[in-house]
Coordinates of C-alpha atoms and ligand atoms in Angstrom, one line a residue:
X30 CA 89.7 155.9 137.9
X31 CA 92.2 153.8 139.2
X32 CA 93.3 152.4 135.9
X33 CA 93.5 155.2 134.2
X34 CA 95.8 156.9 137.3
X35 CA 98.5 154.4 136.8
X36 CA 98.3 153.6 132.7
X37 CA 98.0 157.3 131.8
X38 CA 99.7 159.8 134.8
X39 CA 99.2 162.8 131.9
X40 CA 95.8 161.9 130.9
X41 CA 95.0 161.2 134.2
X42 CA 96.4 164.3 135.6
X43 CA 94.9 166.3 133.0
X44 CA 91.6 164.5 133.7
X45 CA 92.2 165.4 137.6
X46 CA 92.6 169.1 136.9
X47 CA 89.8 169.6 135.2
X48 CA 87.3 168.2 137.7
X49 CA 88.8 170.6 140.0
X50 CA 88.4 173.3 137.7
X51 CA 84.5 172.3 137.0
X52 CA 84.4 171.7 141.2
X53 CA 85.7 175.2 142.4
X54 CA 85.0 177.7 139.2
X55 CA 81.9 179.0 138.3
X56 CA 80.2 177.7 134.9
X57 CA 78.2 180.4 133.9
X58 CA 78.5 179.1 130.0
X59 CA 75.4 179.2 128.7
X60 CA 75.5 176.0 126.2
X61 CA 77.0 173.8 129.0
X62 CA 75.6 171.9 131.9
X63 CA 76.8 168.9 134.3
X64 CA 75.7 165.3 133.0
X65 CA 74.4 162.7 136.3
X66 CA 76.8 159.9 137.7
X67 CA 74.0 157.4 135.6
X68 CA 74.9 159.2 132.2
X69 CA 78.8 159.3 132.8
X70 CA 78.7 155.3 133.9
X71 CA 76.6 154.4 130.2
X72 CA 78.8 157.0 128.4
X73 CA 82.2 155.2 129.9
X74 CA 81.1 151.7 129.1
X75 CA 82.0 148.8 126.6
X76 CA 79.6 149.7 124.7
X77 CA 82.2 151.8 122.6
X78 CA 83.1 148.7 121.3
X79 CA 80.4 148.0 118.9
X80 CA 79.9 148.7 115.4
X81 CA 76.1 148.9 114.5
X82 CA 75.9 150.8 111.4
X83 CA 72.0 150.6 110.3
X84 CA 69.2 150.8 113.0
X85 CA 67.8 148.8 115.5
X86 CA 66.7 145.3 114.0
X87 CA 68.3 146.3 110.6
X88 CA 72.3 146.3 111.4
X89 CA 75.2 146.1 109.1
X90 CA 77.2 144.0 111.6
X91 CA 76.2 140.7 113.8
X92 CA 76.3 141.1 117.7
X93 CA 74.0 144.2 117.8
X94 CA 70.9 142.5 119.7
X95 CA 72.3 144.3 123.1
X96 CA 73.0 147.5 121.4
X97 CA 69.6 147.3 119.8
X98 CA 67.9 147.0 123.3
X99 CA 70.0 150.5 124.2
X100 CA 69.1 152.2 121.3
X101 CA 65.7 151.1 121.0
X102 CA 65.0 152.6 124.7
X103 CA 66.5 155.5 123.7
X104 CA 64.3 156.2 120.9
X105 CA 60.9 155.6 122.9
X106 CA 61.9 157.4 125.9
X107 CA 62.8 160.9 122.9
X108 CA 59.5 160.0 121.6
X109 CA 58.0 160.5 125.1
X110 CA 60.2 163.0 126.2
X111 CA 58.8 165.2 123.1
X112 CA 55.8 163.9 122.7
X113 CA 56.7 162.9 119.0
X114 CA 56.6 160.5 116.0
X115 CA 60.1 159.5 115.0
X116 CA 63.6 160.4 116.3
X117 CA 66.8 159.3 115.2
X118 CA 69.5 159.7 118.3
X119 CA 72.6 159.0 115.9
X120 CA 73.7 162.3 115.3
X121 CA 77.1 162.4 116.7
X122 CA 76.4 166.6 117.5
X123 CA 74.2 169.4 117.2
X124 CA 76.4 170.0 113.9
X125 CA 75.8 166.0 112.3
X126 CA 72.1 166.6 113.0
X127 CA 72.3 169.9 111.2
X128 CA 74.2 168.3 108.0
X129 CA 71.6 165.9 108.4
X130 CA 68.6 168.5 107.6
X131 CA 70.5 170.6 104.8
X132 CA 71.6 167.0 103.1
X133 CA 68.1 166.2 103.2
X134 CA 66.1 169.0 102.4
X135 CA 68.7 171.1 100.3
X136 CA 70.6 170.9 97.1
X137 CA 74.0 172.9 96.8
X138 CA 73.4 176.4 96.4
X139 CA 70.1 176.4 97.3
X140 CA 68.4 179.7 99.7
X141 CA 68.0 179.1 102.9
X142 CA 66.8 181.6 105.4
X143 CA 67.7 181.6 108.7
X144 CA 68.7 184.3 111.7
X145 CA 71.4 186.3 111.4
X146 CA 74.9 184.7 113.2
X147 CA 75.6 188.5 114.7
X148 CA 71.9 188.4 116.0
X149 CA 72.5 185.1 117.9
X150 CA 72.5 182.7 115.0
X151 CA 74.4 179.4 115.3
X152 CA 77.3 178.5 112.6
X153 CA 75.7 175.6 111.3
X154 CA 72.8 178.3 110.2
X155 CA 74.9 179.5 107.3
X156 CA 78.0 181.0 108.9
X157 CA 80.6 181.3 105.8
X158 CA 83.6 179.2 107.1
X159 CA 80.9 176.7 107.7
X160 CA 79.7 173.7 106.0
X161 CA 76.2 174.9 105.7
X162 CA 77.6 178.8 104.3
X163 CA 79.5 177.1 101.7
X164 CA 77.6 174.7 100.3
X165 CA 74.2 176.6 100.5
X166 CA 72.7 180.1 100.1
X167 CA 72.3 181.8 103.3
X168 CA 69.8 185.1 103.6
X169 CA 69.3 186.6 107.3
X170 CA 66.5 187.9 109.4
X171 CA 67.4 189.6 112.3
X172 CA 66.3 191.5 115.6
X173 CA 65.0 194.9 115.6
X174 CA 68.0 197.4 116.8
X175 CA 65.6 199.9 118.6
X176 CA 61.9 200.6 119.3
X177 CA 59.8 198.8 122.2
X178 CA 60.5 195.1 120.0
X179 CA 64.8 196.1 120.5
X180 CA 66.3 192.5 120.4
X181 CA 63.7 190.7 119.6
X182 CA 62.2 189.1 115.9
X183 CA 59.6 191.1 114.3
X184 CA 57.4 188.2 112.4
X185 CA 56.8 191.2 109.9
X186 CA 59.9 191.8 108.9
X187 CA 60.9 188.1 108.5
X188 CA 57.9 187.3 105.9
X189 CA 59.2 190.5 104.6
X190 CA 62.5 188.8 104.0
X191 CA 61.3 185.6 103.1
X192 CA 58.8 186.9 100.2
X193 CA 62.2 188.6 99.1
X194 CA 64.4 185.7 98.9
X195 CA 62.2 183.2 98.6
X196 CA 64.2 179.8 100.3
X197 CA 63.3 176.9 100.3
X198 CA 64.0 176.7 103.8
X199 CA 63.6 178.4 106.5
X200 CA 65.6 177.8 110.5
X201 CA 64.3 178.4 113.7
X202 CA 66.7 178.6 116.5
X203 CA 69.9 180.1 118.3
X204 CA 72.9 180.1 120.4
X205 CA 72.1 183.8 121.6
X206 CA 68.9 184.9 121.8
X207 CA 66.8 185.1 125.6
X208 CA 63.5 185.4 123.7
X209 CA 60.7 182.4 122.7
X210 CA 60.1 182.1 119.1
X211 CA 56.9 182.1 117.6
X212 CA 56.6 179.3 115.9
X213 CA 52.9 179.4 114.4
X214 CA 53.7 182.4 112.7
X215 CA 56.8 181.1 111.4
X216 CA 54.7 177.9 109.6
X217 CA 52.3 180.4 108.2
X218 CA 55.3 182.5 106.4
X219 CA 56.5 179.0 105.1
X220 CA 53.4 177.2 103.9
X221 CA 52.9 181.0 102.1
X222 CA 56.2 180.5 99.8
X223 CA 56.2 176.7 99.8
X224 CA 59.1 176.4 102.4
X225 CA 60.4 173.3 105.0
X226 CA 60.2 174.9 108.3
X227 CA 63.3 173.7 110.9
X228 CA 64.1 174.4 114.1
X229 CA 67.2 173.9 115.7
X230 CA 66.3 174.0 119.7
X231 CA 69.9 172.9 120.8
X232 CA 70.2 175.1 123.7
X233 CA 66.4 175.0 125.1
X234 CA 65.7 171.4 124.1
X235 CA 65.2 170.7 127.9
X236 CA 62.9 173.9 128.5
X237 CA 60.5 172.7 125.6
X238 CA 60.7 168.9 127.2
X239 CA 59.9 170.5 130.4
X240 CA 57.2 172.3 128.6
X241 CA 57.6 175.3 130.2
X242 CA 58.9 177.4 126.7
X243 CA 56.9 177.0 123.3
X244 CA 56.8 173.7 122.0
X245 CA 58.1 173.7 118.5
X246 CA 57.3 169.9 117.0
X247 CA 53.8 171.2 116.0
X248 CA 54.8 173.4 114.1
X249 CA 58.1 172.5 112.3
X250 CA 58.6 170.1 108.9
X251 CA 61.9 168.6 111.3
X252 CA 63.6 169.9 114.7
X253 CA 67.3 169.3 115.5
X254 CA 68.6 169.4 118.7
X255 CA 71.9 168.5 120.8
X256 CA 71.3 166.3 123.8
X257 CA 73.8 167.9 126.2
X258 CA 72.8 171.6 126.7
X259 CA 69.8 172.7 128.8
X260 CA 68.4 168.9 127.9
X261 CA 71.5 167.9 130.4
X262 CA 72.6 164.3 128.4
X263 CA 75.8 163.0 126.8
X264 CA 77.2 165.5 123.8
X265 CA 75.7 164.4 121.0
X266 CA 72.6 165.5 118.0
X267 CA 69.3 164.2 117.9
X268 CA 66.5 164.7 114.6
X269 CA 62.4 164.9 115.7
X270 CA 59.7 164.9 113.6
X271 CA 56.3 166.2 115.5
X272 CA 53.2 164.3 115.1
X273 CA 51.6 166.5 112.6
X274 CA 54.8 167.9 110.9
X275 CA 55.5 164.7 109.0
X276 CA 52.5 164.6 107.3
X277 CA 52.0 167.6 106.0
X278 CA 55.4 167.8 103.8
X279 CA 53.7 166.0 100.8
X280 CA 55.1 162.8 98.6
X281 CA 58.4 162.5 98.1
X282 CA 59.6 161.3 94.9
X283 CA 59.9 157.0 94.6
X284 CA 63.7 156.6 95.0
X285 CA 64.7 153.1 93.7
X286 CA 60.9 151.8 93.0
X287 CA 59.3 152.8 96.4
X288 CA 57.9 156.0 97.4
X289 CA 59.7 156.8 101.0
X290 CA 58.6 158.9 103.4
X291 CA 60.6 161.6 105.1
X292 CA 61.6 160.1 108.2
X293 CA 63.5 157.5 106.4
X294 CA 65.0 160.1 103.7
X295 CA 66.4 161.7 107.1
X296 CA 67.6 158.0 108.5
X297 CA 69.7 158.0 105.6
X298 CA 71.3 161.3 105.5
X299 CA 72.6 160.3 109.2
X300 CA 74.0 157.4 107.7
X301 CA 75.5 156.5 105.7
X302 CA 74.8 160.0 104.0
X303 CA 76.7 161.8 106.6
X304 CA 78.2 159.3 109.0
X305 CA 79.6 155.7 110.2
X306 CA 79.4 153.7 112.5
X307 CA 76.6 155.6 115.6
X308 CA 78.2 156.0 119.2
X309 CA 76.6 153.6 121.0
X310 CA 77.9 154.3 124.4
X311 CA 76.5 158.0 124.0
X312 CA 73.6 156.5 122.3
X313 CA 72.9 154.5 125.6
X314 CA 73.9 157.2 127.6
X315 CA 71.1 159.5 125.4
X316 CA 68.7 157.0 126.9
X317 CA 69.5 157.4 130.5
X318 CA 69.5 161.2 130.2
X319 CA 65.9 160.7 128.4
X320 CA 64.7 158.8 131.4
X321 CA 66.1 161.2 133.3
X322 CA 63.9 164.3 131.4
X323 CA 61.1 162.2 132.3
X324 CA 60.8 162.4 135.9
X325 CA 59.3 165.0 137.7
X326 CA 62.4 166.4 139.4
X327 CA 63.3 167.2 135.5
X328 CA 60.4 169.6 135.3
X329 CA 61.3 171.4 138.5
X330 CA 65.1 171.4 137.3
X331 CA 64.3 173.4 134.1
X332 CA 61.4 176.0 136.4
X333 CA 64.4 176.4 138.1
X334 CA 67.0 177.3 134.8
X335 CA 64.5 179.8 134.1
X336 CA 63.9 181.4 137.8
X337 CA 67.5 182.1 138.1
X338 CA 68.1 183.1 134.5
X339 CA 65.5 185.7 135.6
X340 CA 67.1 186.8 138.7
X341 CA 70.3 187.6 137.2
X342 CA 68.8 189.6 134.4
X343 CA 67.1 191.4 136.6
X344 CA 69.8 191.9 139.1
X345 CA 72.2 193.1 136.1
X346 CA 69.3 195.4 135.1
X347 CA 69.1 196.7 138.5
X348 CA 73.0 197.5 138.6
X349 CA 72.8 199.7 135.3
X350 CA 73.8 197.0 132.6
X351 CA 72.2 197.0 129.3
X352 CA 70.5 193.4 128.9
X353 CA 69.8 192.7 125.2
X354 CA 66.1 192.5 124.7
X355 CA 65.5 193.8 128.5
X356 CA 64.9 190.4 129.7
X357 CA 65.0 187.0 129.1
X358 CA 62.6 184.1 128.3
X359 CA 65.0 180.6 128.9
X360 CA 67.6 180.2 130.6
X361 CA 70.7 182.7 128.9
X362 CA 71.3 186.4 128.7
X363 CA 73.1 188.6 126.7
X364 CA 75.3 191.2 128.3
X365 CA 75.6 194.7 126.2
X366 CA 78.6 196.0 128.0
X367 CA 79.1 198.8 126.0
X368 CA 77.8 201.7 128.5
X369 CA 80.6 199.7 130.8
X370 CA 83.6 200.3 128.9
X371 CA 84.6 196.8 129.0
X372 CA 84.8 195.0 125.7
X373 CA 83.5 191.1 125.8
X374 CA 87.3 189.6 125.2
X375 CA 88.4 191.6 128.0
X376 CA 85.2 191.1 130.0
X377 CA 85.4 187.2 129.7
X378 CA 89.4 187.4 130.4
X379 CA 88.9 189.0 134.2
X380 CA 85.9 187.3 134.9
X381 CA 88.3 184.0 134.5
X382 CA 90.6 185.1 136.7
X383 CA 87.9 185.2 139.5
X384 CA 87.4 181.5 138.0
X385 CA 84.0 182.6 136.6
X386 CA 83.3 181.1 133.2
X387 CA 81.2 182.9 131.0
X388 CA 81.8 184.1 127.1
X389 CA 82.5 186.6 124.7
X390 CA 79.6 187.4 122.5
X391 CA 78.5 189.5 119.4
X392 CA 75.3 191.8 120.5
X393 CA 72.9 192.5 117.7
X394 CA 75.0 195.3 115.9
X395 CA 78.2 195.0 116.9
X396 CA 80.7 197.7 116.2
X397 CA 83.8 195.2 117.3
X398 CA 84.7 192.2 115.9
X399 CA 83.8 189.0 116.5
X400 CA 87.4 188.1 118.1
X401 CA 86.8 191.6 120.4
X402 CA 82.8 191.8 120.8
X403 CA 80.8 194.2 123.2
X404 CA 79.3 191.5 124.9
X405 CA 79.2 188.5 127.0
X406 CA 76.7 185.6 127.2
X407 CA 75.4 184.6 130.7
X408 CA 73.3 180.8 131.3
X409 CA 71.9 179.5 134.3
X410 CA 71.4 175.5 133.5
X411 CA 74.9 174.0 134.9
X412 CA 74.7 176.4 138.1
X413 CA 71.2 175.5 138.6
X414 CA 72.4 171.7 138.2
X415 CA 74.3 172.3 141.2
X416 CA 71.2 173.2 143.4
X417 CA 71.8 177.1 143.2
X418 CA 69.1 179.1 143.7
X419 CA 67.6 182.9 142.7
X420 CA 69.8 184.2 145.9
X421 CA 72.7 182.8 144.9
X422 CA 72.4 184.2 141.3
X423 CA 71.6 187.6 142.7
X424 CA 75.3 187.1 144.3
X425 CA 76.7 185.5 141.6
X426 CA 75.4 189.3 139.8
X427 CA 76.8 191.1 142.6
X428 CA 80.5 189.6 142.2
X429 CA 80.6 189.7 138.4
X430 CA 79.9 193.5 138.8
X431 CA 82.7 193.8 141.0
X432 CA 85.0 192.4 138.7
X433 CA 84.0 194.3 135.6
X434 CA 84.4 197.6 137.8
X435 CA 87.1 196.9 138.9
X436 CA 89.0 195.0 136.4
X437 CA 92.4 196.4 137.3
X438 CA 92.6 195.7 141.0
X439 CA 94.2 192.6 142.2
X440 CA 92.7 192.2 145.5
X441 CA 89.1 192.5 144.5
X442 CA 89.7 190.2 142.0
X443 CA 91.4 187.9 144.7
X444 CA 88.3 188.7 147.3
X445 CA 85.5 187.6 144.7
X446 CA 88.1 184.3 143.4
X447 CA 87.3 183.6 147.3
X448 CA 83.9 184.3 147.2
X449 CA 83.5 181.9 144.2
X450 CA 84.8 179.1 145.9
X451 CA 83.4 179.2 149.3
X452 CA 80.0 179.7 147.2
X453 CA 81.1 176.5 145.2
X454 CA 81.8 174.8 147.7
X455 CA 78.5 174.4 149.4
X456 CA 77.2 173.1 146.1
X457 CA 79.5 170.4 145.4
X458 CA 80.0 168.5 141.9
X459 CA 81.7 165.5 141.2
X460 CA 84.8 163.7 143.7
X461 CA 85.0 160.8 141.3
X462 CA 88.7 160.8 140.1
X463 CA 90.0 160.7 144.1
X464 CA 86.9 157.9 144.7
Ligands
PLP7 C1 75.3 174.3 120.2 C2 74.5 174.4 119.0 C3 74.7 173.6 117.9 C4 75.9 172.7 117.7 O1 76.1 171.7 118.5 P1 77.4 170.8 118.5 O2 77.0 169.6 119.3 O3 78.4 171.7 119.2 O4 77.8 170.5 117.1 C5 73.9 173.7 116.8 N1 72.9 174.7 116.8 C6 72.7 175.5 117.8 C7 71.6 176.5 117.7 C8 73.5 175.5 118.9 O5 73.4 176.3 119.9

């Protein structure tokens, strides 16, 4: 970093700070993880240089054979990873792969049908100050509030819904919800109204490469994903088609004298329907994160995400907290904290000062507001990173309790800040800007 350090002191400094922030703190976020030496190298590379609108082999620009290579290896080592027909690694985020989908498969103000953003829906899934909220039609499923199935999607309910509103799409997939989804039954309430089926596995993209959660490329007309959540590459989107999803979404009408399939209707809403020019120092970095997913050690990695994530549900059960659903399934939980008299905002605020990172979140039927919520979200994948194991998340439980009971005292907020570190600092990150 040595460049940087004397061009940039503020950047530099600012840069500095936050390694020892990610070093010392605890990242309990659920949607964020800790990329390998490998991945940072392609991401901070020349590469950035290069325009290469187009794909490999069919370029808008000269001078992409070298990009081509990166981008070509990236796309084989997705198709392995998930066991799949076509990819296109462009998207520059979970969001661009989303736009993607909708651009494709939707016309303004068409239905779509997908769950409910206070039930742990994402925005791109029809939130109204988003894109896909104003543009489109957006109906809800949910979770059930009560009953043995609390928390969790009753299948019934959604073909319910679906017979209702009658989309013409319907999304898989969320930023808070510890459950697997069932994804067979899902395709059989689509195929009955005539529906696209998509699932946007963004946050357990690496549990399903791992194949230790459902796999949903089977199933689904298209899957999005990002590439830098449980899946542990660069930030950045990614579109799958499954080997038998493809096929089964009939003809597509000939657009200038050629019938296309989908795969190439979706090549073009990435670009140019949605974007420029593709990242292609993420793009390369995709591809060493892909390799990555592809070694054993990835497989135990993700076991691992979902150990711990079990541990500390448990252990928060154990203590008397209300755990949304009773459990979890991947690698997140959510925290009902209202039996603790601790809103979320206030919950997320104190847990900072003991440098433990965690967030605010809506539980199903939240009686605050989204700025306030009763709850916090609580993921295991950039702890687990670190080589933490089910004992240390048992702690991790124990000192996150003390802080909620005790959010008013100083020194036992000053004792677990200690605790943190010294935990930290037997599983240590990155030393890269003083290297
Ligand atoms: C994180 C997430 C996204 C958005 O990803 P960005 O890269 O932040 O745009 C989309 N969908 C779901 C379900 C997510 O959890």
């Amino acid at each position: 970093m040595s460049h940087l350090k004397q061009a940039d002191p503020a950047i530099y400094s600012a840069l500095e700070k936050e390694v020892s922030r990610q070093n010392e703190g605890l990242e309990l976020i659920a949607s964020e993880n800790f990329v390998s030496r490998p991945v940072m190298q392609a991401m901070g590379s020349p590469l950035t240089n290069k325009y290469a609108e187009g794909l490999p082999g069919k370029r808008y620009y000269g001078g992409c054979q070298f990009v081509d290579i990166a981008e070509d290896i990236a796309r084989d080592r997705a198709k392995q990873v998930f066991n799949c027909e076509w990819v296109n690694v462009q998207p520059h985020s979970g969001a661009s792969a989303n736009a993607a989908v909708y651009l494709t498969l939707m016309k303004p103000g068409d239905v779509f049908l997908g769950l409910n953003l206070a039930h742990g829906g994402h925005l791109t899934h029809g939130s109204p100050v988003n894109f896909s909220g104003i543009l489109y039609k957006a109906e809800y499923y949910g979770v059930e509030p009560d009953g043995p199935d609390a928390g969790r999607i009753d299948m019934n309910k959604v073909r319910d819904q679906a017979l209702k509103v009658r989309p013409r799409m319907i999304s898989i997939g969320a930023s808070a919800y510890s459950r697997d989804f069932d994804y067979a039954a899902f395709r059989s309430v689509a195929d009955e109204i005539g529906a696209f089926l998509w699932m946007d596995m963004a946050h357990t993209a690496g549990l399903i490469a791992a194949k230790i959660m459902k796999d949903p490329l089977p199933h689904c007309h298209i899957v999005s994903t990002t590439t830098h959540k449980t899946l542990r590459g660069p930030r950045g989107g990614m579109l799958l088609i499954g080997k038998d999803g493809a096929n089964t979404m009939g003809k597509v009408a000939p657009k200038s004298g050629r019938t296309k399939n989908w795969s190439e209707l979706f090549d073009s809403s990435v670009f140019p329907g949605m974007q420029g020019g593709p990242l292609m120092h993420v793009i390369a970095a995709k591809a060493v994160a892909f390799g990555e997913a592809l070694e054993p050690e990835f497989i135990t990695y993700a076991k691992q995400v979902i150990s711990n994530s079990k541990a500390m549900a448990n252990a928060f059960v154990e203590r008397g907290y209300d755990v949304v659903s009773g459990g979890t399934d991947n690698h997140l939980s959510l925290i009902d904290l209202r039996n603790k008299g601790i809103t979320g905002k206030d919950a997320e605020i104190v847990l900072g000062t003991a440098d433990i990172t965690v967030n605010k979140n809506m539980v199903p039927y939240d009686t605050e507001s989204p700025f306030v919520t009763s709850g916090i979200r609580i993921g295991s994948p950039a702890m687990t990173t670190r080589g933490m194991g089910e004992d240390d998340f048992r702690t991790i439980v124990h000192l996150i309790d003390r802080v909620l009971t005790n959010a008013h005292n100083d020194s036992v907020i000053s004792d677990v800040r200690g605790a943190i570190h010294e935990l930290t600092d037997r599983f240590p990150l990155y030393d890269f800007v003083t290297a």
